[in-house]
Amino acid sequence: MELLKELIEIDPASSVPVYLQISNAIIAGIRQGKLRRGLKLPGTREMGGLLEVNRMTVVAAFQELDAQGWIELRARQGTFVKAVPPLLAPAQIMRQATPIGFPEVVGFSYDKKRILPVATSDFQSAHKLVFNDGFPDIRLAPIEALGAAIRNLSRRSINRKYLQYGGAQGTLLLRQTLAELLCDTRGLAVTPENILITKGAQMGIFIAGSVILKPGDEVIVGSPGYDMANITFRQLGARLNEVPVDAEGIDTAKVEQLCKRKKIRLLYVIPHHHNPTTVTLSPERRMHLLHLAAQYKFAILEDDYDYDFHYASRPIMPMASHDGRGNVVYVGTLTKTFAPAVRFGFVVAPMDFIQTATYFRKTVDTQGDSFMEHAIAELYRDGTLARHIKKSVKLYRDRRDHFCDLLKTELPGHLDFTIPDGGMSVWARFHADLKMVSPRALEKGLVIKDGTSYDTGRIKYNAVRLGFASLDLKEQRQAVGILKEVLDRV
């Protein structure tokens, strides 16, 4: 172990015996966290050769360490740093050693407040029911098909190139596949050169915003709106102008009023199943936005994150399919189609913008997962994902209907909601204070947000998105049952 050679410095001229110099250095390394607890140390012969000392000197050092309780000698296994070291050590060692563990703060200055705080979380416990923001049921994901596609690709030597560095824009096969898919399903007459592959829609929003915006630029967003997009724009230095969202989507009359007073640089809109309210932007307002963008020359960032999941009728064609002036940057994702951990999204725009966005993406992330991109393209081409989407849409429609029936029958008087035309969640405004409901539900095994992440500076909605797609019918009944029990007692 080269680390031991660095930690243990032997001074032949010192009055301290060599074996004690070795044991003291090892104790200091343990206390500093450089030699982790449970670490297996080299044998006495190997360490003697490493330190260029007699093996019996190392034996004496190990005997000293064992006597003090810093190591343990296991028969036929070797010598290990103790998992629980002694609480006390010789005073000389205490003075020499620095505090245990890695530094808690950096030794240099940086502007911590410049980076906006974002809510983070770990993977949810498998033992809890979760009302998420509207995610797919990962149990339905065609993981076996994806694994088989990867195995088949790995057997062909020609595909080894996808393990090397490649294009930051995404593999040509996936971009070709998406170009055909977007043309056939969304009326987007695009080529592979109009597409940039990203790791999810959020990365697409960040890249597009970074290319378009400068600090101080004016941005229009819906209110209530998608908090991660809002944080991204603020992080880029933009000034946010919040416009109300009603039953027909963002209020374009108020957008027009803003355009007359300010130089708008970008408008962010979610046309299908707006996050968080789930409403769909009406055709009339879509056309009005395109007209305003052309007139006032601002960019429309169209986030169509769950286009495929529409239940009442066919989805409305994206604004990008009607855009003849190049004002729309279209962002989509495969995450809702597959699973949140499968990080694939895309940005669609005129070729010059995609080229610039690709340059920027390369500075953030040299390239995507080329091998996985190729496998996803194969699943599109052999029909696996088309079948999965068709099956999921039918199942999620049934789950939506069942869930909304439960809310009506089990929670009358506790909340207000509208049955969504699509998506994977219900926007529910509660009568009881969600900040009281959330912790009490958690105690009973149900995770539900307290609603504060949806609030704006002026309006407290006391509302939350209740994701239904990831819960089967039995789990929905259990979750609503817990919620009913809590609401009845608040």
JSON list of N, CA and C in Angstrom, two decimals, residues 10 20 24 30 65 76 96 113 169 178 215 222 236 305 328 349 355 372 475-477:
[
{"chain": "A", "resi": 10, "resn": "ILE", "atom": "N", "xyz": [10.09, 7.15, 8.70]},
{"chain": "A", "resi": 10, "resn": "ILE", "atom": "CA", "xyz": [11.00, 6.61, 9.73]},
{"chain": "A", "resi": 10, "resn": "ILE", "atom": "C", "xyz": [12.25, 7.47, 9.79]},
{"chain": "A", "resi": 20, "resn": "LEU", "atom": "N", "xyz": [7.95, 1.90, 17.39]},
{"chain": "A", "resi": 20, "resn": "LEU", "atom": "CA", "xyz": [7.00, 2.88, 17.91]},
{"chain": "A", "resi": 20, "resn": "LEU", "atom": "C", "xyz": [6.71, 3.98, 16.90]},
{"chain": "A", "resi": 24, "resn": "ASN", "atom": "N", "xyz": [2.95, 4.64, 15.97]},
{"chain": "A", "resi": 24, "resn": "ASN", "atom": "CA", "xyz": [2.42, 5.99, 16.16]},
{"chain": "A", "resi": 24, "resn": "ASN", "atom": "C", "xyz": [1.89, 6.57, 14.85]},
{"chain": "A", "resi": 30, "resn": "ILE", "atom": "N", "xyz": [-5.12, 6.52, 11.38]},
{"chain": "A", "resi": 30, "resn": "ILE", "atom": "CA", "xyz": [-6.48, 6.09, 11.72]},
{"chain": "A", "resi": 30, "resn": "ILE", "atom": "C", "xyz": [-7.29, 7.27, 12.25]},
{"chain": "A", "resi": 65, "resn": "LEU", "atom": "N", "xyz": [0.23, -1.95, 18.56]},
{"chain": "A", "resi": 65, "resn": "LEU", "atom": "CA", "xyz": [-1.09, -1.49, 18.11]},
{"chain": "A", "resi": 65, "resn": "LEU", "atom": "C", "xyz": [-2.20, -2.38, 18.66]},
{"chain": "A", "resi": 76, "resn": "ARG", "atom": "N", "xyz": [-5.89, -16.65, 10.20]},
{"chain": "A", "resi": 76, "resn": "ARG", "atom": "CA", "xyz": [-6.00, -17.06, 8.79]},
{"chain": "A", "resi": 76, "resn": "ARG", "atom": "C", "xyz": [-6.66, -15.99, 7.90]},
{"chain": "A", "resi": 96, "resn": "GLN", "atom": "N", "xyz": [-0.14, 15.08, 18.10]},
{"chain": "A", "resi": 96, "resn": "GLN", "atom": "CA", "xyz": [0.35, 15.02, 16.73]},
{"chain": "A", "resi": 96, "resn": "GLN", "atom": "C", "xyz": [-0.79, 14.91, 15.72]},
{"chain": "A", "resi": 113, "resn": "LYS", "atom": "N", "xyz": [-24.12, 31.90, -1.88]},
{"chain": "A", "resi": 113, "resn": "LYS", "atom": "CA", "xyz": [-25.48, 32.38, -2.10]},
{"chain": "A", "resi": 113, "resn": "LYS", "atom": "C", "xyz": [-25.82, 32.56, -3.58]},
{"chain": "A", "resi": 169, "resn": "GLN", "atom": "N", "xyz": [-23.98, 15.77, -29.66]},
{"chain": "A", "resi": 169, "resn": "GLN", "atom": "CA", "xyz": [-25.37, 16.01, -30.07]},
{"chain": "A", "resi": 169, "resn": "GLN", "atom": "C", "xyz": [-26.24, 14.78, -29.86]},
{"chain": "A", "resi": 178, "resn": "LEU", "atom": "N", "xyz": [-35.85, 9.56, -33.65]},
{"chain": "A", "resi": 178, "resn": "LEU", "atom": "CA", "xyz": [-36.72, 10.59, -33.08]},
{"chain": "A", "resi": 178, "resn": "LEU", "atom": "C", "xyz": [-37.28, 11.52, -34.15]},
{"chain": "A", "resi": 215, "resn": "PRO", "atom": "N", "xyz": [-27.97, 37.66, -18.10]},
{"chain": "A", "resi": 215, "resn": "PRO", "atom": "CA", "xyz": [-28.44, 38.22, -16.83]},
{"chain": "A", "resi": 215, "resn": "PRO", "atom": "C", "xyz": [-29.25, 39.50, -17.04]},
{"chain": "A", "resi": 222, "resn": "GLY", "atom": "N", "xyz": [-45.70, 30.74, -16.24]},
{"chain": "A", "resi": 222, "resn": "GLY", "atom": "CA", "xyz": [-47.05, 30.59, -15.70]},
{"chain": "A", "resi": 222, "resn": "GLY", "atom": "C", "xyz": [-47.02, 30.55, -14.19]},
{"chain": "A", "resi": 236, "resn": "LEU", "atom": "N", "xyz": [-29.86, 31.63, -13.92]},
{"chain": "A", "resi": 236, "resn": "LEU", "atom": "CA", "xyz": [-29.21, 32.23, -15.08]},
{"chain": "A", "resi": 236, "resn": "LEU", "atom": "C", "xyz": [-29.25, 33.75, -15.06]},
{"chain": "A", "resi": 305, "resn": "TYR", "atom": "N", "xyz": [-43.49, 17.66, -21.87]},
{"chain": "A", "resi": 305, "resn": "TYR", "atom": "CA", "xyz": [-42.85, 16.56, -21.16]},
{"chain": "A", "resi": 305, "resn": "TYR", "atom": "C", "xyz": [-43.63, 15.25, -21.16]},
{"chain": "A", "resi": 328, "resn": "VAL", "atom": "N", "xyz": [-39.85, 28.91, -31.77]},
{"chain": "A", "resi": 328, "resn": "VAL", "atom": "CA", "xyz": [-40.11, 27.89, -30.75]},
{"chain": "A", "resi": 328, "resn": "VAL", "atom": "C", "xyz": [-38.91, 26.95, -30.59]},
{"chain": "A", "resi": 349, "resn": "ALA", "atom": "N", "xyz": [-35.05, 22.36, -32.48]},
{"chain": "A", "resi": 349, "resn": "ALA", "atom": "CA", "xyz": [-35.02, 23.77, -32.86]},
{"chain": "A", "resi": 349, "resn": "ALA", "atom": "C", "xyz": [-34.36, 23.89, -34.23]},
{"chain": "A", "resi": 355, "resn": "GLN", "atom": "N", "xyz": [-26.84, 23.68, -33.14]},
{"chain": "A", "resi": 355, "resn": "GLN", "atom": "CA", "xyz": [-25.38, 23.65, -33.19]},
{"chain": "A", "resi": 355, "resn": "GLN", "atom": "C", "xyz": [-24.78, 24.41, -32.00]},
{"chain": "A", "resi": 372, "resn": "MET", "atom": "N", "xyz": [-26.32, 3.44, -24.55]},
{"chain": "A", "resi": 372, "resn": "MET", "atom": "CA", "xyz": [-27.72, 3.38, -24.15]},
{"chain": "A", "resi": 372, "resn": "MET", "atom": "C", "xyz": [-28.62, 4.08, -25.17]},
{"chain": "A", "resi": 475, "resn": "GLU", "atom": "N", "xyz": [-53.08, 0.08, -3.93]},
{"chain": "A", "resi": 475, "resn": "GLU", "atom": "CA", "xyz": [-52.26, 1.12, -3.30]},
{"chain": "A", "resi": 475, "resn": "GLU", "atom": "C", "xyz": [-52.99, 2.45, -3.25]},
{"chain": "A", "resi": 476, "resn": "GLN", "atom": "N", "xyz": [-53.78, 2.73, -4.29]},
{"chain": "A", "resi": 476, "resn": "GLN", "atom": "CA", "xyz": [-54.57, 3.97, -4.28]},
{"chain": "A", "resi": 476, "resn": "GLN", "atom": "C", "xyz": [-55.57, 3.96, -3.12]},
{"chain": "A", "resi": 477, "resn": "ARG", "atom": "N", "xyz": [-56.23, 2.83, -2.93]},
{"chain": "A", "resi": 477, "resn": "ARG", "atom": "CA", "xyz": [-57.20, 2.74, -1.83]},
{"chain": "A", "resi": 477, "resn": "ARG", "atom": "C", "xyz": [-56.51, 2.93, -0.47]}
]
